[in-house]
CSV table of C-alpha atoms in Angstrom, one decimal:
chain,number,residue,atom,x,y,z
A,450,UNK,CA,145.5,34.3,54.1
A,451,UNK,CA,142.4,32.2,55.5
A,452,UNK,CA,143.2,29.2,57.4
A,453,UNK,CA,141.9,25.8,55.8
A,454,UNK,CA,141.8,23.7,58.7
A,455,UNK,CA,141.8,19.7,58.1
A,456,UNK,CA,138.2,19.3,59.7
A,457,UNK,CA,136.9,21.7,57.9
A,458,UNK,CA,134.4,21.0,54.9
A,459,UNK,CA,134.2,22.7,51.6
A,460,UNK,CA,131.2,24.2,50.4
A,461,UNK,CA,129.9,22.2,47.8
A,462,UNK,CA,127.5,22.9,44.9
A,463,UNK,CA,126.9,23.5,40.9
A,464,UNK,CA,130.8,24.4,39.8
A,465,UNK,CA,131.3,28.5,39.9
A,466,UNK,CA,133.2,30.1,37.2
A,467,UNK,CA,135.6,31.5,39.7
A,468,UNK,CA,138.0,32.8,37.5
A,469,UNK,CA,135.2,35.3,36.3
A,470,UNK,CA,133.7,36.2,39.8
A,471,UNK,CA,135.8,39.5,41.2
A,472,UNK,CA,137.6,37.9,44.4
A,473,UNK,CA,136.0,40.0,46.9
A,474,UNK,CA,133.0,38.5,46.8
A,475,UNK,CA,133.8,35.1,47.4
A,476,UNK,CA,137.1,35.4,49.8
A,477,UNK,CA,137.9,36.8,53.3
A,478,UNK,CA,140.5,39.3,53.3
A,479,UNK,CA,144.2,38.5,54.2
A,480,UNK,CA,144.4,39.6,58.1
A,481,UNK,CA,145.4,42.0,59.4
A,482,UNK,CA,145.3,44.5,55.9
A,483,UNK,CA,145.3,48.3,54.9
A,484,UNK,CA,143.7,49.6,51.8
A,485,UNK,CA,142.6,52.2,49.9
A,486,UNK,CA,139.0,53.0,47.8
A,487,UNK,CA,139.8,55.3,45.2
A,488,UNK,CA,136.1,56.7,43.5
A,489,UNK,CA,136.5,58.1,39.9
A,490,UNK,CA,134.4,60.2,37.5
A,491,UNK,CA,133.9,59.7,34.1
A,492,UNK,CA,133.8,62.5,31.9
A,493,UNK,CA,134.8,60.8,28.9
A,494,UNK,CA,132.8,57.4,27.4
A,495,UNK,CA,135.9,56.7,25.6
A,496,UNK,CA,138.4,56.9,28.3
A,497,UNK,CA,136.2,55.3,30.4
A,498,UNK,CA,135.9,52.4,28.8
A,499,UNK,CA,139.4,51.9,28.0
A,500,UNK,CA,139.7,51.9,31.7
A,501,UNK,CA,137.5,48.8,31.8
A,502,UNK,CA,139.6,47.2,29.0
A,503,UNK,CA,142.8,47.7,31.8
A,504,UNK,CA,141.2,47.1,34.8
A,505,UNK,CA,140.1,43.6,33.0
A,506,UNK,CA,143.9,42.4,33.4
A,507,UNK,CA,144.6,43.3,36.6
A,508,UNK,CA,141.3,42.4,38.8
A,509,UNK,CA,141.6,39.9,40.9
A,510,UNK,CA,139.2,37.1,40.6
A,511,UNK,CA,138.1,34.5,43.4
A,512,UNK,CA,140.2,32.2,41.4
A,513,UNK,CA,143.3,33.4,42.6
A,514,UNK,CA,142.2,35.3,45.3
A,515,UNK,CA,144.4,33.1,47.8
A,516,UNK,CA,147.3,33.3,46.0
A,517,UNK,CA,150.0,34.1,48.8
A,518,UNK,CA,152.4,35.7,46.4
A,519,UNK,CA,149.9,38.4,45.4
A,520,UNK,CA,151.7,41.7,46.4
A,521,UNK,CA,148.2,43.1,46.7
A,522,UNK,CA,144.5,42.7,45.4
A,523,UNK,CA,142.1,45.0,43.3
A,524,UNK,CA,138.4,45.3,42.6
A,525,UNK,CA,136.0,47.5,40.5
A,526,UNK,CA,132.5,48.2,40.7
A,527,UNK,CA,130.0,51.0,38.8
A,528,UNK,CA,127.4,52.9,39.7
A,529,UNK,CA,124.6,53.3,37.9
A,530,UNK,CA,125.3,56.8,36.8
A,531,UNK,CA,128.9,55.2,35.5
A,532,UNK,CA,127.4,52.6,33.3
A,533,UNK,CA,125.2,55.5,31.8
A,534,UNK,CA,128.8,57.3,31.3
A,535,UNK,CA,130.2,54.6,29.7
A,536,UNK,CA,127.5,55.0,27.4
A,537,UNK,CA,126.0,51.4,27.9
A,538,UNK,CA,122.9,50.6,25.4
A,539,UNK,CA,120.0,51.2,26.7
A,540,UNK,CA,118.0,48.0,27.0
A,541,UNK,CA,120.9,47.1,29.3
A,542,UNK,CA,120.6,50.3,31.4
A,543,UNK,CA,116.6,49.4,31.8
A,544,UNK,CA,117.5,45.6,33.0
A,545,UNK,CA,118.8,46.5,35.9
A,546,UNK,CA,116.6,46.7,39.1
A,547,UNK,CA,115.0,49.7,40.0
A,548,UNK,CA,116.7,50.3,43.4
A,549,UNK,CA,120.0,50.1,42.1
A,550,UNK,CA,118.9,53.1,39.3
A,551,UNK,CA,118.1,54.9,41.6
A,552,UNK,CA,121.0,54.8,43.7
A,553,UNK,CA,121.6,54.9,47.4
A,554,UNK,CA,120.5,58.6,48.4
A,555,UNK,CA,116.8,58.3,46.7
A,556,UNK,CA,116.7,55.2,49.3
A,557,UNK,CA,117.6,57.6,52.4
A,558,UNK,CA,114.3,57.8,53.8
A,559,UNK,CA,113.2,54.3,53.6
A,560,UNK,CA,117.1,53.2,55.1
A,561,UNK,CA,116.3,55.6,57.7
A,562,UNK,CA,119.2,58.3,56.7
A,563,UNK,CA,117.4,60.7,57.7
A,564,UNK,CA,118.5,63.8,60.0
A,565,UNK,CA,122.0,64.0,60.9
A,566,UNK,CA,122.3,61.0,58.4
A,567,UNK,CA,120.4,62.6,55.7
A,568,UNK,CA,121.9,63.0,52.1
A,569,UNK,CA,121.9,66.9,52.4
A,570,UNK,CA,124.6,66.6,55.0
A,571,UNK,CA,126.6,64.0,53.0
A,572,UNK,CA,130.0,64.1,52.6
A,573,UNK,CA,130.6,65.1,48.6
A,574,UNK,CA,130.6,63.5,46.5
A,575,UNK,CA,128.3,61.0,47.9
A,576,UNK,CA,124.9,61.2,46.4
A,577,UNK,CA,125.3,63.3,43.8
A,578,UNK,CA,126.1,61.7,40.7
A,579,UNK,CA,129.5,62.5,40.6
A,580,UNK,CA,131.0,59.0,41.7
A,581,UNK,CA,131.2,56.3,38.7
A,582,UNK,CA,133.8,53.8,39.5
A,583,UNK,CA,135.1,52.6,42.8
A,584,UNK,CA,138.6,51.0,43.3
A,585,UNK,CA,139.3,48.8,46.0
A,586,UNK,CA,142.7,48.1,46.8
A,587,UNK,CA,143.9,45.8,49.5
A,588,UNK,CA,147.2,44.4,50.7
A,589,UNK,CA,148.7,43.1,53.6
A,590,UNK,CA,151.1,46.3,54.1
A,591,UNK,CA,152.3,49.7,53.4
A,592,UNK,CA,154.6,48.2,51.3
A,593,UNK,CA,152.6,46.1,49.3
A,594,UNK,CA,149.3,48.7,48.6
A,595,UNK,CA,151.8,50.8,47.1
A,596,UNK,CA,152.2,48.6,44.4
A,597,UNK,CA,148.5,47.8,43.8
A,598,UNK,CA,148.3,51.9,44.3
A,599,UNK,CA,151.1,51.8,41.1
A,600,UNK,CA,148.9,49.5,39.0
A,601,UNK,CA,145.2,51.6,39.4
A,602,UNK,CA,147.3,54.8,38.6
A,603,UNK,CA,148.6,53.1,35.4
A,604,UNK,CA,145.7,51.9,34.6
A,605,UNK,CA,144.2,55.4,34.0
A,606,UNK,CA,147.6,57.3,33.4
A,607,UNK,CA,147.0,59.4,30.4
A,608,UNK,CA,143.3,59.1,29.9
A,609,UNK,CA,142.5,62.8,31.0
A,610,UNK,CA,138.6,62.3,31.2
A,611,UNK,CA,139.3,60.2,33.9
A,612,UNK,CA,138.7,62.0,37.3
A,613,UNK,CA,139.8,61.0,41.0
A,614,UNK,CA,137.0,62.8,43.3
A,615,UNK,CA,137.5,60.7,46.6
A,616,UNK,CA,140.2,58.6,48.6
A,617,UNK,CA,139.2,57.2,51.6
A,618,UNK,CA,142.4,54.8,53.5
A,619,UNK,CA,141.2,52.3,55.6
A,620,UNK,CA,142.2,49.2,57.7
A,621,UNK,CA,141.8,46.4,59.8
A,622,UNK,CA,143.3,46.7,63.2
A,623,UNK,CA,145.6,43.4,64.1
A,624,UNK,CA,142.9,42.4,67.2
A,625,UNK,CA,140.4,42.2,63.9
A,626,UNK,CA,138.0,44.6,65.9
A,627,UNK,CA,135.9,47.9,64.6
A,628,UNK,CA,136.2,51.4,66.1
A,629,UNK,CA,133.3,50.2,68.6
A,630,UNK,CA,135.7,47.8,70.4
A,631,UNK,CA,134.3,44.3,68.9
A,632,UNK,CA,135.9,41.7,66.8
A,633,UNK,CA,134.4,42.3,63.1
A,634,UNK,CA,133.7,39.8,60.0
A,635,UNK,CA,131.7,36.6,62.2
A,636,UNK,CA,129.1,35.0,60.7
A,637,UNK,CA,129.2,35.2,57.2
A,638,UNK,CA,127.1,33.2,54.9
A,639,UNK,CA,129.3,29.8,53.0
A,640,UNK,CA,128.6,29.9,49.8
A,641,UNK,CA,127.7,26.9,47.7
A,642,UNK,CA,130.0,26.2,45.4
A,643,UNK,CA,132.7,28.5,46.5
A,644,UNK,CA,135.5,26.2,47.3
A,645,UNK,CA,135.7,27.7,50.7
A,646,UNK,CA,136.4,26.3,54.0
A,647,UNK,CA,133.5,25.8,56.1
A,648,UNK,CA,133.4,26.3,59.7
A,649,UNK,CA,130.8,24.7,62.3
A,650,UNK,CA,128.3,27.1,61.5
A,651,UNK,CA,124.4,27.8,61.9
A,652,UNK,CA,122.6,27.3,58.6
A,653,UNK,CA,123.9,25.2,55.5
A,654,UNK,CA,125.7,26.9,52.8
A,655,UNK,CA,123.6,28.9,50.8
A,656,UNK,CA,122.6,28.6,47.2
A,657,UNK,CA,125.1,30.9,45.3
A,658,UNK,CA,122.2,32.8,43.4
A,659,UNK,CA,122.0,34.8,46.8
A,660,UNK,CA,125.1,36.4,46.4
A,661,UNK,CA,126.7,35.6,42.4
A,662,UNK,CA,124.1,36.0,39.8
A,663,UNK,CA,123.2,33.6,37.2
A,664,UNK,CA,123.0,30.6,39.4
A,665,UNK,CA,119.6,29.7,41.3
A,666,UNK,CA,119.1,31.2,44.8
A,667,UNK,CA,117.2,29.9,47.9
A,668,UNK,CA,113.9,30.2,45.9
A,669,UNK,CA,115.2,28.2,43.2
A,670,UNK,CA,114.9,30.8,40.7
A,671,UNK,CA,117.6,32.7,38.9
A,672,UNK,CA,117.4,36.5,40.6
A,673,UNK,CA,117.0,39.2,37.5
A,674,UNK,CA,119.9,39.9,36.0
A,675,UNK,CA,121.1,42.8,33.5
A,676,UNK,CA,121.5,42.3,29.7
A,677,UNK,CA,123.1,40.6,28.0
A,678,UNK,CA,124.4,37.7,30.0
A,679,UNK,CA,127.7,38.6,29.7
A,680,UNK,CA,127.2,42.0,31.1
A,681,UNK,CA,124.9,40.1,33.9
A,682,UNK,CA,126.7,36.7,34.6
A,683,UNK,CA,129.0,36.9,37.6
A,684,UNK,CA,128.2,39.8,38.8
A,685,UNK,CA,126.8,40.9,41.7
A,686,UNK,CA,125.7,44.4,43.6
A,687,UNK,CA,127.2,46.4,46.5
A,688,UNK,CA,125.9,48.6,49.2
A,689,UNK,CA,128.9,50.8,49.9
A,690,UNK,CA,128.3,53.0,52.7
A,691,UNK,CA,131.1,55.4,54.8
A,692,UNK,CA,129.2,55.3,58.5
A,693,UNK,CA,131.0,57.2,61.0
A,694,UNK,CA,131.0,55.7,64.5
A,695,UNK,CA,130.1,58.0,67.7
A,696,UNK,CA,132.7,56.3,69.8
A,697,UNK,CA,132.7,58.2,73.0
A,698,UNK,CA,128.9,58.6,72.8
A,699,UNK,CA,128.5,54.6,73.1
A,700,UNK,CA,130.9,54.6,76.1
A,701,UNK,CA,129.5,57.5,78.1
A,702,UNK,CA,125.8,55.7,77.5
A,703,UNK,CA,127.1,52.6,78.9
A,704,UNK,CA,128.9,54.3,81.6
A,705,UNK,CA,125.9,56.6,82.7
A,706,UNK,CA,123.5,53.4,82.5
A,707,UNK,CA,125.8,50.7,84.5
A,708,UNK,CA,127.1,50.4,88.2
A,709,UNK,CA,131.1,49.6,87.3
A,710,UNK,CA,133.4,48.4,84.6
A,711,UNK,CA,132.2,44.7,84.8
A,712,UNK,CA,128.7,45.9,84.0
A,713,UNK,CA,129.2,48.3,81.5
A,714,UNK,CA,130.6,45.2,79.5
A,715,UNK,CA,127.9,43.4,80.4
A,716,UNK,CA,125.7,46.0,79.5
A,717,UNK,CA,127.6,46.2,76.3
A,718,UNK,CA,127.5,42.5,75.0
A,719,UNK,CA,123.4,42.6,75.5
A,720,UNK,CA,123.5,45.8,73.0
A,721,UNK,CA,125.6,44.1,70.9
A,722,UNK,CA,125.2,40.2,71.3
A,723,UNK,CA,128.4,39.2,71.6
A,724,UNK,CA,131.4,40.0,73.8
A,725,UNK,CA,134.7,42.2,72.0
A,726,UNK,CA,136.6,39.5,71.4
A,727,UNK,CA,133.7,38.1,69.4
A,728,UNK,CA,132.3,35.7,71.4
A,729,UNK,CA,128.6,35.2,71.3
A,730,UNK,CA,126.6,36.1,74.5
A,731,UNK,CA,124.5,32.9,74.1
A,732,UNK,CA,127.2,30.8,74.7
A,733,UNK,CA,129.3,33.0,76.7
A,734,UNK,CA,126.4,34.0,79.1
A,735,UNK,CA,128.6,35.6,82.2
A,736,UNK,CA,132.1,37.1,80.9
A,737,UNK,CA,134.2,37.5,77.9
A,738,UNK,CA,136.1,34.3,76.8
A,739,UNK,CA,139.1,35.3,74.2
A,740,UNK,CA,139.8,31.5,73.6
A,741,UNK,CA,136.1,31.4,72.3
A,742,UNK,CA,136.0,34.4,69.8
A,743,UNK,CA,139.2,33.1,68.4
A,744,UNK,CA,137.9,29.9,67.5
A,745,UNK,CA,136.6,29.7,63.9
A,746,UNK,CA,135.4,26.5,64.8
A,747,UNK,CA,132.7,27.5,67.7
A,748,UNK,CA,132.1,31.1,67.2
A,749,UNK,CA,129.6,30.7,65.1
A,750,UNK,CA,128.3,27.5,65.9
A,751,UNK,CA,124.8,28.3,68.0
A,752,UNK,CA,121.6,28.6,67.9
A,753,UNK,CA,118.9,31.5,69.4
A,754,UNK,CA,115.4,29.5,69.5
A,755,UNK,CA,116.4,26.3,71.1
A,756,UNK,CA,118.7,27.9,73.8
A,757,UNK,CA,117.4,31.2,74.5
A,758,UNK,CA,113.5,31.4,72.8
A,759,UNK,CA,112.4,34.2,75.6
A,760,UNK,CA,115.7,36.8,75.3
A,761,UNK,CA,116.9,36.4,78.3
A,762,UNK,CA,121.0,35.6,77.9
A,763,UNK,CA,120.8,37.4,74.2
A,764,UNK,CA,118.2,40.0,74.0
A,765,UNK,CA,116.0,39.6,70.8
A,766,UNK,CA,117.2,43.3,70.0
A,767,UNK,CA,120.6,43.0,70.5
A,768,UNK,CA,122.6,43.6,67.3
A,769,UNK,CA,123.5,40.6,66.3
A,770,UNK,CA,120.8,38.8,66.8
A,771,UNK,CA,118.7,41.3,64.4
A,772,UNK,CA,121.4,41.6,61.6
A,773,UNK,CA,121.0,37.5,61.9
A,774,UNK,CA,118.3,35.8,64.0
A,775,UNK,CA,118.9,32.4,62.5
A,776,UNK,CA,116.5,30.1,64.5
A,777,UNK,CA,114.7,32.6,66.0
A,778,UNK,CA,110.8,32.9,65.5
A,779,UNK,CA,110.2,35.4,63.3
A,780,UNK,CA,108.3,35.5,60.2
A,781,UNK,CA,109.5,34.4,56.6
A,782,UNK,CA,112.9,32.8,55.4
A,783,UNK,CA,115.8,33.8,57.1
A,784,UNK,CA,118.2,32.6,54.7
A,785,UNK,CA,116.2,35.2,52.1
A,786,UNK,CA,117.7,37.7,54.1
A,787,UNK,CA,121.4,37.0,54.5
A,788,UNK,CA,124.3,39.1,53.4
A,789,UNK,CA,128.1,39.1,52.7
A,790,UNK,CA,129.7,41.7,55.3
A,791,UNK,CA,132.8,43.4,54.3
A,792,UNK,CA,133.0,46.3,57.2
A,793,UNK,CA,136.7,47.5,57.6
A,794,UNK,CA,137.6,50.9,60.1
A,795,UNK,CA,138.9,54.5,58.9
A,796,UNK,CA,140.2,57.2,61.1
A,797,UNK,CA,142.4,56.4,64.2
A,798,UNK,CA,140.7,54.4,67.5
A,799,UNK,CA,139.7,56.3,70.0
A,800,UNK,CA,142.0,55.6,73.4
A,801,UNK,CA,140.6,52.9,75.8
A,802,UNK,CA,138.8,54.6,78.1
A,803,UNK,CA,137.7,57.9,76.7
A,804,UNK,CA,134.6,59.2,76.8
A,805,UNK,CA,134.8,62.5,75.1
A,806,UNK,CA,134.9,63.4,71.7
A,807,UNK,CA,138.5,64.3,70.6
A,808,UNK,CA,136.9,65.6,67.2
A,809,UNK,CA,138.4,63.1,64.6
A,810,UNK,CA,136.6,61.2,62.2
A,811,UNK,CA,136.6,57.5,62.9
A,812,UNK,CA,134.4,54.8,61.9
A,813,UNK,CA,133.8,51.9,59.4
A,814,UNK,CA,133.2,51.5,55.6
A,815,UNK,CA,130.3,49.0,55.6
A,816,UNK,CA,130.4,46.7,52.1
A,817,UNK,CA,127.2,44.7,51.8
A,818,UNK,CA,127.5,42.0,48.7
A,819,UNK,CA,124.7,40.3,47.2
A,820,UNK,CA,121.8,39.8,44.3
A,821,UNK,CA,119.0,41.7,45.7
A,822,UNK,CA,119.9,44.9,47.2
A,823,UNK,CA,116.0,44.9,48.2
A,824,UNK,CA,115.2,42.1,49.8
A,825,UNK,CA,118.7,41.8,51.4
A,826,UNK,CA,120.6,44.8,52.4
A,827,UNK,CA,117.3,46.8,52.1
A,828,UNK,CA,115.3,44.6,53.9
A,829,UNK,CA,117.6,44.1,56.6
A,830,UNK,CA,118.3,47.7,57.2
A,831,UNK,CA,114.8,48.5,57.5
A,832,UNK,CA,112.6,46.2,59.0
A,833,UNK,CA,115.4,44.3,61.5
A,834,UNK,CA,117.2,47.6,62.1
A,835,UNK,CA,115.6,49.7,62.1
A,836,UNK,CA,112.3,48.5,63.2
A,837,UNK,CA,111.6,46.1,66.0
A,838,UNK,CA,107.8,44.6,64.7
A,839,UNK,CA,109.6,41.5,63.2
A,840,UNK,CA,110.4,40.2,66.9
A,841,UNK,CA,108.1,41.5,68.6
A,842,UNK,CA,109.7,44.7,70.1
A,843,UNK,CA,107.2,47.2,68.3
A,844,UNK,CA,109.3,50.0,67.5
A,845,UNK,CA,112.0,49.5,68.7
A,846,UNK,CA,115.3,50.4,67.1
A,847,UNK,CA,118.5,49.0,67.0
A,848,UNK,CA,120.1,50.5,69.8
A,849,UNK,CA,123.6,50.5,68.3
A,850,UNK,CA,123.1,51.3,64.4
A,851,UNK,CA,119.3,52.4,64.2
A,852,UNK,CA,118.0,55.7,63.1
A,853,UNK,CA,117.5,56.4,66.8
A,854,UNK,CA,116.8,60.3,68.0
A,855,UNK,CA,117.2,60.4,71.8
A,856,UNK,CA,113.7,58.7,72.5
A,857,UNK,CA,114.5,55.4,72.0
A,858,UNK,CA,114.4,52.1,74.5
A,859,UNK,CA,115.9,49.3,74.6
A,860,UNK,CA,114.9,46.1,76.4
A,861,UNK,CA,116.8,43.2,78.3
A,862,UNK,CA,114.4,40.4,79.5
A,863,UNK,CA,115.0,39.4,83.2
A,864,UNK,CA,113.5,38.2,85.8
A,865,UNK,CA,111.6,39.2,87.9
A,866,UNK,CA,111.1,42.8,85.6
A,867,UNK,CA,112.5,43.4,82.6
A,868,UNK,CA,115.5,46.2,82.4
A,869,UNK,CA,114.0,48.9,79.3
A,870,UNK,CA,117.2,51.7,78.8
A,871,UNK,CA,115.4,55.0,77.7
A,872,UNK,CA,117.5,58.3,75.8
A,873,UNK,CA,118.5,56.0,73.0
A,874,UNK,CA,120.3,58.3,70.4
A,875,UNK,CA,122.4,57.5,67.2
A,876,UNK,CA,125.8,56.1,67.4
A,877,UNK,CA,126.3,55.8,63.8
A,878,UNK,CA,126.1,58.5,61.3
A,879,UNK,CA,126.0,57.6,57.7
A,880,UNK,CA,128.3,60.1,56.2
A,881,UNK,CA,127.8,58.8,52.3
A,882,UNK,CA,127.1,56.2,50.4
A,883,UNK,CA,126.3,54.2,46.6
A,884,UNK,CA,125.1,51.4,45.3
A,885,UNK,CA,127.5,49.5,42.8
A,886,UNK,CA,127.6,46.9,40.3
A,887,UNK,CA,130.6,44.7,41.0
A,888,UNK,CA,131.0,43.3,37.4
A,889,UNK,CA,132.0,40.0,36.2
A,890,UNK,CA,136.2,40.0,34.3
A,891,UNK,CA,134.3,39.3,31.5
A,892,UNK,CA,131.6,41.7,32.0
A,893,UNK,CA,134.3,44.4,32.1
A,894,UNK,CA,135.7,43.3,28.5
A,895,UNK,CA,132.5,44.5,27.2
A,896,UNK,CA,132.1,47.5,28.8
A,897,UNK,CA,135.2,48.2,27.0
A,898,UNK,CA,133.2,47.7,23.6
A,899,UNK,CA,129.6,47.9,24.5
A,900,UNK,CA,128.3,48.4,21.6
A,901,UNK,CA,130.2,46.3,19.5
């Protein structure tokens, strides 16, 4: 489980009814882990919410989240199309926001899945209606998800309208890194409130409205929130997305546009704004230092604007510095913007070295988790992305997760001419993807008797 170092401060704020909030939104993950989503149809309002009544014992809430002698942890979410199988009331149906009603596929356009990453070419049964429910089950082993595995299956054992119509296994590799090569899971938000440890960080915590809802967010307000308020409360929205990663693609690009080895990584950490053991180009300028993107404690702790206004150590459109510019002069609120990150790997790493495609499916299962899929994960996806107008970049794309189509650029300021990469294509394919409500504990009690 998380270390709590002794320097460390805790997130403070109004008190959080942790023991309602599910756990993933609040906690890091135990590391390394496996895990399992499991995404379920309902055929049956009746079944369906008896299975909220069971999964309401057996979530785990941020509560006990760091419990070290949980065997293994569980979360639920619905989409849109499952609250209207569960037969929720109207009125509460229409108080939820419009982009979530809509669902993730209706979205492709303006998220830029479009062509190879278009919904047509989904996997099923992304898209299509047909996922209600999603599972996610985490342990630290084999061993362990078996018996969080044993728990989901008795939960629906013997309701028959209660359909399984996707698995999808995935992991976290023990050097903590994605199928790209780079540590994973740096930079994420504190939370006020939360109880968690804080690390040196850019930023102050942020107001738990951003990411739990019922509580005020950075605008002071309370975000909308479905009715009633036990339905709404506590609860929060996911982006859920199955992004397949064109591994040998990356490597051959950096291979045909560097000199050696040493540059390619180079090359590499501009693209992606930091180095693979996580280390942040801007203050790891030259070379990868391990020590560095081990260290919860200065990992995160930099800014862009005051060290590096003009690009030139980390690009303004490297990826990290668009998915988070913190200090960096753009315009609006940054913090308005920020997101909970829970990306995790599937399929098996490609070999060091490789720069063909050996034909398997490998990639990462990107969770996004907050209270306004628009001006959050939306936002972010389109205009910092996918577009490069917010930084001055025009349109440029994000070179390692934009919609790119083999015309793109990319540019590195240096002196005494700026380095612009041309033949930009796409390195990661969406291959599915929903948008979920993560309910509150309580929240699923009544979806057991919504209409009581």
């Amino acid at each position: 489980m998380p270390d709590r170092e002794d320097d460390m401060t805790v997130a403070e704020g109004p008190r959080l009814q942790l023991d309602e909030i599910q756990g993933i939104v609040l906690r890091d993950r135990p590391s390394p882990y496996v895990g399992m989503y499991i995404l379920l149809r309902v055929d049956d309002s009746g079944t369906g919410r008896q299975l909220m009544g069971r999964l309401a014992e057996l979530v785990d809430s941020a509560a006990d989240w760091w419990q070290p002698t949980l065997p293994a942890l569980l979360n639920v979410g619905l989409t849109y199309r499952g609250l209207e199988a569960l037969e929720v009331p109207p009125a509460s149906l229409n108080s939820f926001p419009a982009e979530f009603r809509q669902g993730m596929a209706a979205r492709a356009e303006f998220l830029g899945d479009t062509g190879e990453s278009a919904p047509a070419r989904w996997e099923p049964p992304f898209g299509n209606g047909q996922v209600h429910v999603v599972l996610s089950l985490l342990a630290a082993d084999q061993e362990s998800l078996a018996v969080v595995l044993e728990r989901a299956r008795q939960a629906h054992a013997r309701l028959p309208g209660i359909q399984v119509v996707h698995r999808q296994d995935f992991y976290q590799l023990s050097t903590g890194r994605t199928s790209f090569g780079y540590k994973d899971g740096i930079g994420n938000p504190t939370i006020e409130g939360s109880g968690a440890a804080m690390p040196p960080a850019w930023g102050p915590a942020l107001k738990a409205g951003e990411f739990v809802l019922g509580y005020p967010d950075q605008t002071g307000n309370l975000p909308p929130m479905p009715e009633p308020e036990v339905l709404g409360r506590n609860g929060t929205f996911v982006a859920w997305r199955k992004l397949h990663t064109r591994v040998a693609a990356f490597r051959k690009y950096l291979h045909d546009n560097a000199g050696s080895p040493d540059e390619e990584e180079l090359l590499a950490a501009k693209i992606v704004g930091r180095w693979p053991s996580g280390a942040p180009l801007i203050l790891a300028s030259e070379r990868d230092d391990p020590a560095l993107g081990a260290d919860a404690q200065r990992n995160n702790d930099f800014h862009y604007q005051e060290a590096d206004p003009h690009g030139a150590i980390c690009p303004h459109g490297a990826h990290a510095r668009r998915a988070n510019p913190r200090d960096s002069e753009i315009i609006g609120d940054v913090h308005l913007h920020r997101m909970i990150r829970r990306g995790t790997n599937y399929g098996p790493p490609l070999p060091q070295g490789v720069l063909t495609d050996d034909g398997a499916d490998r990639g990462i299962v990107f969770v996004f988790i907050g209270t306004h899929l628009d001006r959050q994960f939306e936002f972010v996806k389109s205009q910092w992305l996918n577009d490069g107008n917010f930084t001055g970049l025009d349109r440029e794309k994000d070179l390692l997760t934009g919609d790119n189509d083999g015309t793109g650029i990319f540019t590195i300021p240096q002196r005494p001419v700026r380095r612009r990469l041309h033949g930009v294509e796409r390195f990661v394919i969406t291959r599915g993807g929903e948008y979920f409500f993560l309910p509150s504990i309580g929240a699923l009690r009544w979806l057991a008797h919504p209409n009581a």
